[in-house]
Amino acid sequence: MSNIFITAANAATQSEVATARLGQRFGRMDLSSQLALLAVEPFAPLLENFARDRVAIVIATRAGSLPTDVTYWEGRDAAGGLSPTLFTYTLPSATIGELAIRHRLTGPNLCSVGDSTAALAEGCDFLRTGEADAVICVYVEVISAALAKLAGLPETARAQALFLQNTGPGLAALPENDRDMTAIFATLRAQNLTK
Amino acid sequence: MAISTTELKQKIIESLNLQDITPAQIEDEAPLFGAGLGLDSIDALELVVMLEKHYGIVIKDIEEGRPAFRSVRTLADFIEARRPSA
């Protein structure tokens, strides 16, 4: 029996980004950060129950900052030089910074590139070791049109976010042997526990 | 011809991807950074790029541009004084 619980779950897609209003700075962010912010935004009321330095952020990003890297490279000959704003998003962990700023979180954080398995496992460790009282775990999957063309992958833009605690029952107990967020979301959706 | 502050405000909004703000909501004399429009250091660099891209003005030392970035008015005056003649 797992001792980690999913308190809340939410997903975001690119179609929601265009109409989202999450502050003046939202428009300058890369798509990964925008999707992550949108997915995490409903967790804001939950955060009021925690000290801001006791909430961890864990992010898994499928392609890292490659979509932004490609855009940055394509703009290398632009008049006036490359965009300094764009440059700040050529790090996969920039999304963590945006979430931390938005919700004033100063707890531990971790960013991994690839699937969500390792990140979710690390998030659980933050709770088990007592390094955090809650964990925001986000899986971001952005394959831009330009990257899709280069890498031969299907274009994708979505984010999934879980709010984890070691007190329950919450929405559901986190499966003991399944750390794949896409699979967990499929189960939650089947039970109408998230969109 | 003097540069239009409305046009400059529009360029600032577009360059910085500012949301939910119109040129009319930005006062000519209000500070661009800090308490005014709330821009930050990355925005300052983006404005430097915008000046070169749209007005052909190159700022090699950020200290040189610091007084110009106080407000839309000071930036418009700076552009007027520095832009290459047509």
GROMACS .gro file of C-alpha atoms in nm:
model
  281
    1MET     CA    1   0.000   0.000   0.000
    2SER     CA    2   0.143   0.333  -0.105
    3ASN     CA    3   0.182   0.605   0.156
    4ILE     CA    4   0.184   0.879  -0.105
    5PHE     CA    5  -0.139   1.034  -0.223
    6ILE     CA    6  -0.249   1.234  -0.524
    7THR     CA    7  -0.425   1.537  -0.379
    8ALA     CA    8  -0.499   1.700  -0.714
    9ALA     CA    9  -0.435   1.640  -1.082
   10ASN     CA   10  -0.466   1.866  -1.383
   11ALA     CA   11  -0.364   1.873  -1.746
   12ALA     CA   12  -0.315   2.156  -1.996
   13THR     CA   13  -0.301   2.170  -2.373
   14GLN     CA   14  -0.180   2.426  -2.624
   15SER     CA   15  -0.532   2.541  -2.712
   16GLU     CA   16  -0.570   2.671  -2.355
   17VAL     CA   17  -0.251   2.877  -2.373
   18ALA     CA   18  -0.387   3.133  -2.619
   19THR     CA   19  -0.667   3.241  -2.390
   20ALA     CA   20  -0.484   3.200  -2.058
   21ARG     CA   21  -0.418   3.506  -1.844
   22LEU     CA   22  -0.160   3.428  -1.579
   23GLY     CA   23   0.001   3.765  -1.533
   24GLN     CA   24   0.184   4.014  -1.751
   25ARG     CA   25   0.488   3.788  -1.788
   26PHE     CA   26   0.300   3.486  -1.919
   27GLY     CA   27   0.325   3.597  -2.282
   28ARG     CA   28   0.703   3.596  -2.290
   29MET     CA   29   0.746   3.242  -2.157
   30ASP     CA   30   0.830   2.942  -2.369
   31LEU     CA   31   0.548   2.697  -2.439
   32SER     CA   32   0.677   2.443  -2.185
   33SER     CA   33   0.660   2.698  -1.904
   34GLN     CA   34   0.318   2.823  -2.015
   35LEU     CA   35   0.176   2.470  -2.021
   36ALA     CA   36   0.330   2.386  -1.683
   37LEU     CA   37   0.192   2.705  -1.526
   38LEU     CA   38  -0.154   2.634  -1.664
   39ALA     CA   39  -0.149   2.276  -1.539
   40VAL     CA   40  -0.036   2.380  -1.191
   41GLU     CA   41  -0.257   2.689  -1.152
   42PRO     CA   42  -0.554   2.503  -0.993
   43PHE     CA   43  -0.317   2.389  -0.715
   44ALA     CA   44  -0.277   2.746  -0.588
   45PRO     CA   45  -0.538   2.715  -0.309
   46LEU     CA   46  -0.370   2.396  -0.185
   47LEU     CA   47  -0.040   2.578  -0.151
   48GLU     CA   48  -0.190   2.808   0.111
   49ASN     CA   49  -0.171   2.512   0.353
   50PHE     CA   50   0.207   2.481   0.329
   51ALA     CA   51   0.519   2.676   0.410
   52ARG     CA   52   0.657   2.784   0.073
   53ASP     CA   53   0.997   2.629   0.146
   54ARG     CA   54   0.836   2.291   0.213
   55VAL     CA   55   0.690   2.242  -0.133
   56ALA     CA   56   0.912   2.071  -0.390
   57ILE     CA   57   0.886   2.107  -0.766
   58VAL     CA   58   0.980   1.816  -0.987
   59ILE     CA   59   0.966   1.841  -1.363
   60ALA     CA   60   1.013   1.588  -1.637
   61THR     CA   61   1.035   1.731  -1.984
   62ARG     CA   62   1.029   1.497  -2.278
   63ALA     CA   63   1.245   1.700  -2.513
   64GLY     CA   64   1.418   1.930  -2.265
   65SER     CA   65   1.460   2.277  -2.412
   66LEU     CA   66   1.506   2.148  -2.769
   67PRO     CA   67   1.196   2.325  -2.909
   68THR     CA   68   1.334   2.657  -2.782
   69ASP     CA   69   1.688   2.567  -2.886
   70VAL     CA   70   1.569   2.511  -3.244
   71THR     CA   71   1.384   2.844  -3.250
   72TYR     CA   72   1.688   3.018  -3.105
   73TRP     CA   73   1.916   2.863  -3.367
   74GLU     CA   74   1.681   2.956  -3.649
   75GLY     CA   75   1.688   3.319  -3.535
   76ARG     CA   76   2.067   3.346  -3.515
   77ASP     CA   77   2.087   3.594  -3.806
   78ALA     CA   78   1.800   3.815  -3.688
   79ALA     CA   79   1.851   4.191  -3.708
   80GLY     CA   80   1.962   4.325  -3.373
   81GLY     CA   81   2.069   3.981  -3.257
   82LEU     CA   82   1.895   3.692  -3.090
   83SER     CA   83   1.620   3.748  -2.838
   84PRO     CA   84   1.757   3.764  -2.481
   85THR     CA   85   1.420   3.646  -2.355
   86LEU     CA   86   1.430   3.340  -2.576
   87PHE     CA   87   1.781   3.264  -2.450
   88THR     CA   88   1.659   3.235  -2.092
   89TYR     CA   89   1.440   2.943  -2.197
   90THR     CA   90   1.721   2.744  -2.356
   91LEU     CA   91   1.747   2.560  -2.024
   92PRO     CA   92   1.494   2.286  -1.943
   93SER     CA   93   1.487   2.395  -1.579
   94ALA     CA   94   1.355   2.744  -1.667
   95THR     CA   95   1.005   2.606  -1.619
   96ILE     CA   96   1.084   2.532  -1.254
   97GLY     CA   97   1.189   2.893  -1.209
   98GLU     CA   98   0.865   3.021  -1.358
   99LEU     CA   99   0.658   2.797  -1.130
  100ALA     CA  100   0.864   2.899  -0.828
  101ILE     CA  101   0.817   3.269  -0.908
  102ARG     CA  102   0.446   3.234  -0.977
  103HIS     CA  103   0.375   3.054  -0.649
  104ARG     CA  104   0.667   3.192  -0.442
  105LEU     CA  105   0.802   2.842  -0.380
  106THR     CA  106   1.153   2.801  -0.240
  107GLY     CA  107   1.164   2.428  -0.164
  108PRO     CA  108   1.384   2.167  -0.333
  109ASN     CA  109   1.348   2.111  -0.705
  110LEU     CA  110   1.462   1.881  -0.977
  111CYS     CA  111   1.440   1.871  -1.355
  112SER     CA  112   1.490   1.565  -1.571
  113VAL     CA  113   1.479   1.513  -1.946
  114GLY     CA  114   1.294   1.211  -2.076
  115ASP     CA  115   0.982   1.037  -1.953
  116SER     CA  116   0.815   1.105  -1.619
  117THR     CA  117   0.925   0.789  -1.438
  118ALA     CA  118   1.246   0.915  -1.281
  119ALA     CA  119   1.102   1.253  -1.190
  120LEU     CA  120   0.799   1.108  -1.018
  121ALA     CA  121   1.018   0.865  -0.825
  122GLU     CA  122   1.235   1.157  -0.708
  123GLY     CA  123   0.925   1.348  -0.609
  124CYS     CA  124   0.818   1.058  -0.390
  125ASP     CA  125   1.163   1.054  -0.232
  126PHE     CA  126   1.128   1.421  -0.136
  127LEU     CA  127   0.820   1.321   0.064
  128ARG     CA  128   0.961   0.999   0.208
  129THR     CA  129   1.283   1.160   0.326
  130GLY     CA  130   1.097   1.454   0.478
  131GLU     CA  131   1.265   1.709   0.251
  132ALA     CA  132   0.922   1.838   0.152
  133ASP     CA  133   0.564   1.824   0.279
  134ALA     CA  134   0.414   1.842  -0.069
  135VAL     CA  135   0.542   1.794  -0.422
  136ILE     CA  136   0.427   1.946  -0.747
  137CYS     CA  137   0.519   1.699  -1.018
  138VAL     CA  138   0.487   1.808  -1.380
  139TYR     CA  139   0.539   1.618  -1.702
  140VAL     CA  140   0.577   1.849  -2.002
  141GLU     CA  141   0.570   1.716  -2.355
  142VAL     CA  142   0.643   1.977  -2.619
  143ILE     CA  143   0.751   1.882  -2.969
  144SER     CA  144   0.727   2.200  -3.173
  145ALA     CA  145   0.659   2.198  -3.547
  146ALA     CA  146   1.023   2.281  -3.622
  147LEU     CA  147   1.152   2.011  -3.387
  148ALA     CA  148   0.900   1.761  -3.520
  149LYS     CA  149   1.033   1.822  -3.870
  150LEU     CA  150   1.394   1.781  -3.761
  151ALA     CA  151   1.343   1.480  -3.537
  152GLY     CA  152   1.069   1.303  -3.728
  153LEU     CA  153   0.840   1.307  -3.426
  154PRO     CA  154   0.472   1.398  -3.408
  155GLU     CA  155   0.400   1.757  -3.300
  156THR     CA  156   0.277   1.765  -2.941
  157ALA     CA  157   0.212   2.022  -2.669
  158ARG     CA  158   0.069   1.924  -2.332
  159ALA     CA  159   0.147   1.914  -1.962
  160GLN     CA  160   0.025   1.699  -1.678
  161ALA     CA  161   0.060   1.798  -1.314
  162LEU     CA  162   0.012   1.607  -0.990
  163PHE     CA  163   0.002   1.746  -0.638
  164LEU     CA  164   0.143   1.484  -0.402
  165GLN     CA  165   0.136   1.456  -0.024
  166ASN     CA  166   0.206   1.178   0.221
  167THR     CA  167  -0.131   1.227   0.385
  168GLY     CA  168  -0.449   1.106   0.221
  169PRO     CA  169  -0.681   0.995   0.096
  170GLY     CA  170  -0.688   1.277  -0.163
  171LEU     CA  171  -0.801   1.173  -0.512
  172ALA     CA  172  -0.618   0.841  -0.502
  173ALA     CA  173  -0.317   0.666  -0.362
  174LEU     CA  174  -0.016   0.687  -0.592
  175PRO     CA  175   0.038   0.342  -0.742
  176GLU     CA  176   0.335   0.176  -0.572
  177ASN     CA  177   0.494   0.039  -0.887
  178ASP     CA  178   0.383   0.281  -1.153
  179ARG     CA  179   0.567   0.608  -1.195
  180ASP     CA  180   0.449   0.685  -1.547
  181MET     CA  181   0.237   0.999  -1.531
  182THR     CA  182   0.062   0.939  -1.861
  183ALA     CA  183  -0.058   0.601  -1.736
  184ILE     CA  184  -0.160   0.751  -1.401
  185PHE     CA  185  -0.357   1.025  -1.580
  186ALA     CA  186  -0.531   0.765  -1.795
  187THR     CA  187  -0.645   0.589  -1.478
  188LEU     CA  188  -0.758   0.915  -1.315
  189ARG     CA  189  -0.947   1.015  -1.628
  190ALA     CA  190  -1.121   0.681  -1.645
  191GLN     CA  191  -1.251   0.753  -1.294
  192ASN     CA  192  -1.345   1.112  -1.386
  193LEU     CA  193  -1.094   1.242  -1.131
  194THR     CA  194  -0.927   1.479  -1.376
  195LYS     CA  195  -0.984   1.622  -1.722
  196MET     CA  196   0.983   6.404  -3.723
  197ALA     CA  197   0.951   6.327  -3.353
  198ILE     CA  198   0.882   5.970  -3.265
  199SER     CA  199   0.529   5.892  -3.153
  200THR     CA  200   0.515   5.763  -2.795
  201THR     CA  201   0.205   5.561  -2.886
  202GLU     CA  202   0.397   5.384  -3.160
  203LEU     CA  203   0.688   5.327  -2.923
  204LYS     CA  204   0.457   5.183  -2.656
  205GLN     CA  205   0.311   4.945  -2.913
  206LYS     CA  206   0.660   4.831  -3.009
  207ILE     CA  207   0.748   4.778  -2.642
  208ILE     CA  208   0.434   4.569  -2.589
  209GLU     CA  209   0.505   4.360  -2.898
  210SER     CA  210   0.877   4.316  -2.829
  211LEU     CA  211   0.821   4.210  -2.469
  212ASN     CA  212   0.503   4.007  -2.537
  213LEU     CA  213   0.323   4.197  -2.263
  214GLN     CA  214  -0.030   4.071  -2.207
  215ASP     CA  215  -0.342   4.259  -2.107
  216ILE     CA  216  -0.191   4.601  -2.155
  217THR     CA  217  -0.254   4.863  -2.422
  218PRO     CA  218  -0.047   5.168  -2.520
  219ALA     CA  219  -0.312   5.389  -2.359
  220GLN     CA  220  -0.250   5.225  -2.022
  221ILE     CA  221   0.120   5.316  -2.023
  222GLU     CA  222   0.192   5.668  -1.908
  223ASP     CA  223   0.462   5.859  -2.094
  224GLU     CA  224   0.641   5.955  -1.773
  225ALA     CA  225   0.587   5.637  -1.569
  226PRO     CA  226   0.897   5.429  -1.484
  227LEU     CA  227   0.950   5.135  -1.720
  228PHE     CA  228   1.123   4.929  -1.453
  229GLY     CA  229   1.027   4.851  -1.095
  230ALA     CA  230   0.710   5.014  -0.971
  231GLY     CA  231   0.591   5.142  -1.307
  232LEU     CA  232   0.551   4.898  -1.592
  233GLY     CA  233   0.736   4.637  -1.384
  234LEU     CA  234   0.993   4.537  -1.644
  235ASP     CA  235   1.306   4.344  -1.543
  236SER     CA  236   1.665   4.302  -1.658
  237ILE     CA  237   1.577   4.056  -1.935
  238ASP     CA  238   1.328   4.309  -2.066
  239ALA     CA  239   1.604   4.571  -2.068
  240LEU     CA  240   1.813   4.350  -2.294
  241GLU     CA  241   1.511   4.287  -2.514
  242LEU     CA  242   1.462   4.664  -2.546
  243VAL     CA  243   1.823   4.702  -2.654
  244VAL     CA  244   1.758   4.449  -2.932
  245MET     CA  245   1.435   4.630  -3.023
  246LEU     CA  246   1.618   4.962  -3.056
  247GLU     CA  247   1.863   4.812  -3.303
  248LYS     CA  248   1.602   4.617  -3.493
  249HIS     CA  249   1.347   4.895  -3.537
  250TYR     CA  250   1.550   5.214  -3.509
  251GLY     CA  251   1.904   5.115  -3.606
  252ILE     CA  252   2.041   5.230  -3.270
  253VAL     CA  253   2.320   5.019  -3.124
  254ILE     CA  254   2.382   5.037  -2.750
  255LYS     CA  255   2.715   4.877  -2.674
  256ASP     CA  256   2.721   4.961  -2.304
  257ILE     CA  257   2.403   4.911  -2.102
  258GLU     CA  258   2.511   5.200  -1.875
  259GLU     CA  259   2.487   5.424  -2.178
  260GLY     CA  260   2.123   5.333  -2.222
  261ARG     CA  261   2.024   5.337  -1.854
  262PRO     CA  262   1.901   5.701  -1.845
  263ALA     CA  263   1.706   5.639  -2.165
  264PHE     CA  264   1.514   5.350  -2.012
  265ARG     CA  265   1.360   5.555  -1.731
  266SER     CA  266   1.028   5.606  -1.910
  267VAL     CA  267   0.866   5.597  -2.251
  268ARG     CA  268   0.929   5.970  -2.279
  269THR     CA  269   1.304   5.943  -2.211
  270LEU     CA  270   1.326   5.648  -2.449
  271ALA     CA  271   1.148   5.841  -2.724
  272ASP     CA  272   1.385   6.136  -2.671
  273PHE     CA  273   1.684   5.901  -2.681
  274ILE     CA  274   1.566   5.745  -3.008
  275GLU     CA  275   1.504   6.088  -3.156
  276ALA     CA  276   1.857   6.201  -3.066
  277ARG     CA  277   2.035   5.886  -3.170
  278ARG     CA  278   1.862   5.733  -3.466
  279PRO     CA  279   2.045   5.754  -3.794
  280SER     CA  280   1.916   6.025  -4.020
  281ALA     CA  281   1.709   5.905  -4.313
   0.00000   0.00000   0.00000
